[in-house]
């Protein structure tokens, strides 16, 4: 099931990549995405949301290296 939001917009056969908060690298990768997008034409609210999500990921209590 693809879900809603960005995943809901993906084509059924479109590859997607999900980062979970427990992944110790996730917050840094989301923040990097926000930096790249802020230099382009991505709407500011999406960049702001990404930065907020990165902060919540950093605060996630059970972070670990990817399996």
Short mmCIF file of N, CA and C in Angstrom, two decimals:
data_model
loop_
_atom_site.label_atom_id
_atom_site.label_comp_id
_atom_site.label_asym_id
_atom_site.label_seq_id
_atom_site.Cartn_x
_atom_site.Cartn_y
_atom_site.Cartn_z
N UNK A 1 0.85 -1.17 0.00
CA UNK A 1 0.00 0.00 0.00
C UNK A 1 0.89 1.24 0.00
N UNK A 2 0.64 2.15 -0.91
CA UNK A 2 1.47 3.34 -1.05
C UNK A 2 1.12 4.44 -0.05
N UNK A 3 -0.09 4.50 0.42
CA UNK A 3 -0.44 5.50 1.41
C UNK A 3 -0.91 6.80 0.81
N UNK A 4 -0.70 7.88 1.55
CA UNK A 4 -1.15 9.21 1.13
C UNK A 4 0.05 10.12 0.97
N UNK A 5 -0.22 11.38 0.64
CA UNK A 5 0.86 12.34 0.47
C UNK A 5 1.75 11.98 -0.70
N UNK A 6 3.04 12.15 -0.53
CA UNK A 6 3.98 11.88 -1.62
C UNK A 6 3.91 10.42 -2.06
N UNK A 7 3.75 9.50 -1.12
CA UNK A 7 3.66 8.09 -1.49
C UNK A 7 2.39 7.81 -2.27
N UNK A 8 1.33 8.51 -1.96
CA UNK A 8 0.08 8.34 -2.69
C UNK A 8 0.18 8.84 -4.12
N UNK A 9 1.10 9.77 -4.38
CA UNK A 9 1.28 10.32 -5.72
C UNK A 9 2.19 9.46 -6.59
N UNK A 10 2.92 8.54 -5.98
CA UNK A 10 3.86 7.70 -6.73
C UNK A 10 3.11 6.72 -7.62
N UNK A 11 3.64 6.51 -8.80
CA UNK A 11 3.08 5.50 -9.70
C UNK A 11 3.22 4.12 -9.05
N UNK A 12 2.33 3.20 -9.36
CA UNK A 12 2.39 1.87 -8.73
C UNK A 12 3.75 1.18 -8.90
N UNK A 13 4.44 1.43 -10.00
CA UNK A 13 5.73 0.78 -10.24
C UNK A 13 6.92 1.71 -10.02
N UNK A 14 6.66 2.91 -9.45
CA UNK A 14 7.73 3.88 -9.23
C UNK A 14 8.53 3.50 -7.98
N UNK A 15 9.86 3.40 -8.09
CA UNK A 15 10.66 3.11 -6.91
C UNK A 15 10.58 4.25 -5.89
N UNK A 16 10.49 3.90 -4.63
CA UNK A 16 10.49 4.88 -3.54
C UNK A 16 11.47 4.41 -2.48
N UNK A 17 11.90 5.34 -1.64
CA UNK A 17 12.86 5.03 -0.58
C UNK A 17 12.36 5.70 0.68
N UNK A 18 12.16 4.92 1.73
CA UNK A 18 11.62 5.43 2.99
C UNK A 18 12.72 5.47 4.05
N UNK A 19 12.81 6.58 4.76
CA UNK A 19 13.74 6.72 5.88
C UNK A 19 12.93 6.75 7.17
N UNK A 20 13.30 5.92 8.12
CA UNK A 20 12.63 5.90 9.41
C UNK A 20 13.45 6.69 10.43
N UNK A 21 12.77 7.25 11.42
CA UNK A 21 13.43 8.05 12.45
C UNK A 21 14.48 7.24 13.22
N UNK A 22 14.28 5.94 13.33
CA UNK A 22 15.24 5.12 14.07
C UNK A 22 16.60 5.02 13.37
N UNK A 23 16.65 5.32 12.09
CA UNK A 23 17.90 5.28 11.33
C UNK A 23 18.73 6.50 11.71
N UNK A 24 19.92 6.29 12.25
CA UNK A 24 20.74 7.41 12.74
C UNK A 24 21.14 8.38 11.63
N UNK A 25 21.03 7.98 10.39
CA UNK A 25 21.40 8.85 9.27
C UNK A 25 20.20 9.63 8.71
N UNK A 26 19.00 9.24 9.07
CA UNK A 26 17.79 9.79 8.46
C UNK A 26 17.69 11.31 8.62
N UNK A 27 17.86 11.82 9.83
CA UNK A 27 17.71 13.26 10.06
C UNK A 27 18.69 14.06 9.21
N UNK A 28 19.92 13.62 9.14
CA UNK A 28 20.93 14.33 8.34
C UNK A 28 20.56 14.31 6.86
N UNK A 29 20.05 13.19 6.38
CA UNK A 29 19.67 13.10 4.97
C UNK A 29 18.47 13.98 4.65
N UNK A 30 17.49 14.02 5.54
CA UNK A 30 16.34 14.89 5.33
C UNK A 30 16.77 16.36 5.38
N UNK A 31 17.64 16.70 6.29
CA UNK A 31 18.14 18.08 6.37
C UNK A 31 18.90 18.44 5.11
N UNK A 32 19.71 17.53 4.59
CA UNK A 32 20.44 17.77 3.34
C UNK A 32 19.47 18.01 2.19
N UNK A 33 18.39 17.21 2.13
CA UNK A 33 17.36 17.40 1.11
C UNK A 33 16.78 18.80 1.21
N UNK A 34 16.50 19.25 2.44
CA UNK A 34 15.93 20.58 2.65
C UNK A 34 16.90 21.67 2.16
N UNK A 35 18.17 21.49 2.42
CA UNK A 35 19.18 22.46 1.96
C UNK A 35 19.20 22.51 0.44
N UNK A 36 19.24 21.35 -0.21
CA UNK A 36 19.25 21.32 -1.67
C UNK A 36 18.00 21.98 -2.24
N UNK A 37 16.85 21.66 -1.65
CA UNK A 37 15.59 22.18 -2.18
C UNK A 37 15.40 23.66 -1.91
N UNK A 38 15.96 24.17 -0.82
CA UNK A 38 15.81 25.59 -0.52
C UNK A 38 16.56 26.45 -1.54
N UNK A 39 17.52 25.86 -2.23
CA UNK A 39 18.26 26.59 -3.26
C UNK A 39 17.55 26.55 -4.61
N UNK A 40 16.45 25.80 -4.69
CA UNK A 40 15.71 25.69 -5.95
C UNK A 40 14.34 26.30 -5.85
N UNK A 41 13.40 25.69 -6.54
CA UNK A 41 12.05 26.26 -6.57
C UNK A 41 11.04 25.43 -5.78
N UNK A 42 11.52 24.62 -4.84
CA UNK A 42 10.61 23.87 -3.97
C UNK A 42 9.90 24.85 -3.05
N UNK A 43 8.59 24.70 -2.90
CA UNK A 43 7.86 25.62 -2.00
C UNK A 43 8.46 25.64 -0.60
N UNK A 44 8.52 26.83 -0.02
CA UNK A 44 9.13 27.01 1.29
C UNK A 44 8.47 26.20 2.38
N UNK A 45 7.15 25.96 2.28
CA UNK A 45 6.48 25.18 3.32
C UNK A 45 6.95 23.73 3.31
N UNK A 46 7.30 23.19 2.14
CA UNK A 46 7.82 21.82 2.09
C UNK A 46 9.20 21.74 2.72
N UNK A 47 10.02 22.76 2.49
CA UNK A 47 11.36 22.81 3.09
C UNK A 47 11.24 22.95 4.60
N UNK A 48 10.35 23.81 5.06
CA UNK A 48 10.13 24.00 6.49
C UNK A 48 9.64 22.71 7.13
N UNK A 49 8.73 22.02 6.47
CA UNK A 49 8.22 20.75 7.00
C UNK A 49 9.33 19.71 7.08
N UNK A 50 10.17 19.65 6.06
CA UNK A 50 11.28 18.70 6.07
C UNK A 50 12.22 18.97 7.23
N UNK A 51 12.50 20.24 7.48
CA UNK A 51 13.39 20.58 8.60
C UNK A 51 12.76 20.22 9.93
N UNK A 52 11.46 20.40 10.06
CA UNK A 52 10.76 20.01 11.29
C UNK A 52 10.81 18.49 11.47
N UNK A 53 10.61 17.76 10.39
CA UNK A 53 10.67 16.29 10.47
C UNK A 53 12.09 15.85 10.85
N UNK A 54 13.10 16.49 10.29
CA UNK A 54 14.48 16.16 10.65
C UNK A 54 14.70 16.36 12.14
N UNK A 55 14.15 17.44 12.69
CA UNK A 55 14.27 17.69 14.13
C UNK A 55 13.59 16.61 14.95
N UNK A 56 12.40 16.20 14.53
CA UNK A 56 11.69 15.13 15.24
C UNK A 56 12.47 13.81 15.14
N UNK A 57 13.09 13.58 13.99
CA UNK A 57 13.89 12.36 13.83
C UNK A 57 15.08 12.37 14.79
N UNK A 58 15.71 13.54 14.95
CA UNK A 58 16.85 13.64 15.86
C UNK A 58 16.44 13.38 17.31
N UNK A 59 15.20 13.73 17.63
CA UNK A 59 14.69 13.53 18.99
C UNK A 59 14.15 12.13 19.23
N UNK A 60 14.09 11.30 18.19
CA UNK A 60 13.54 9.96 18.34
C UNK A 60 14.38 9.18 19.34
N UNK A 61 13.75 8.52 20.32
CA UNK A 61 14.51 7.90 21.40
C UNK A 61 15.32 6.67 21.04
N UNK A 62 14.88 5.90 20.07
CA UNK A 62 15.57 4.63 19.77
C UNK A 62 16.20 4.68 18.39
N UNK A 63 17.33 5.37 18.30
CA UNK A 63 18.02 5.48 17.02
C UNK A 63 19.13 4.45 16.94
N UNK A 64 19.36 3.95 15.74
CA UNK A 64 20.39 2.92 15.56
C UNK A 64 20.88 2.94 14.12
N UNK A 65 21.94 2.20 13.90
CA UNK A 65 22.45 2.04 12.53
C UNK A 65 21.44 1.19 11.75
N UNK A 66 21.35 1.40 10.43
CA UNK A 66 20.42 0.61 9.63
C UNK A 66 20.75 -0.89 9.70
N UNK A 67 19.71 -1.69 9.64
CA UNK A 67 19.89 -3.15 9.65
C UNK A 67 20.49 -3.63 8.34
#
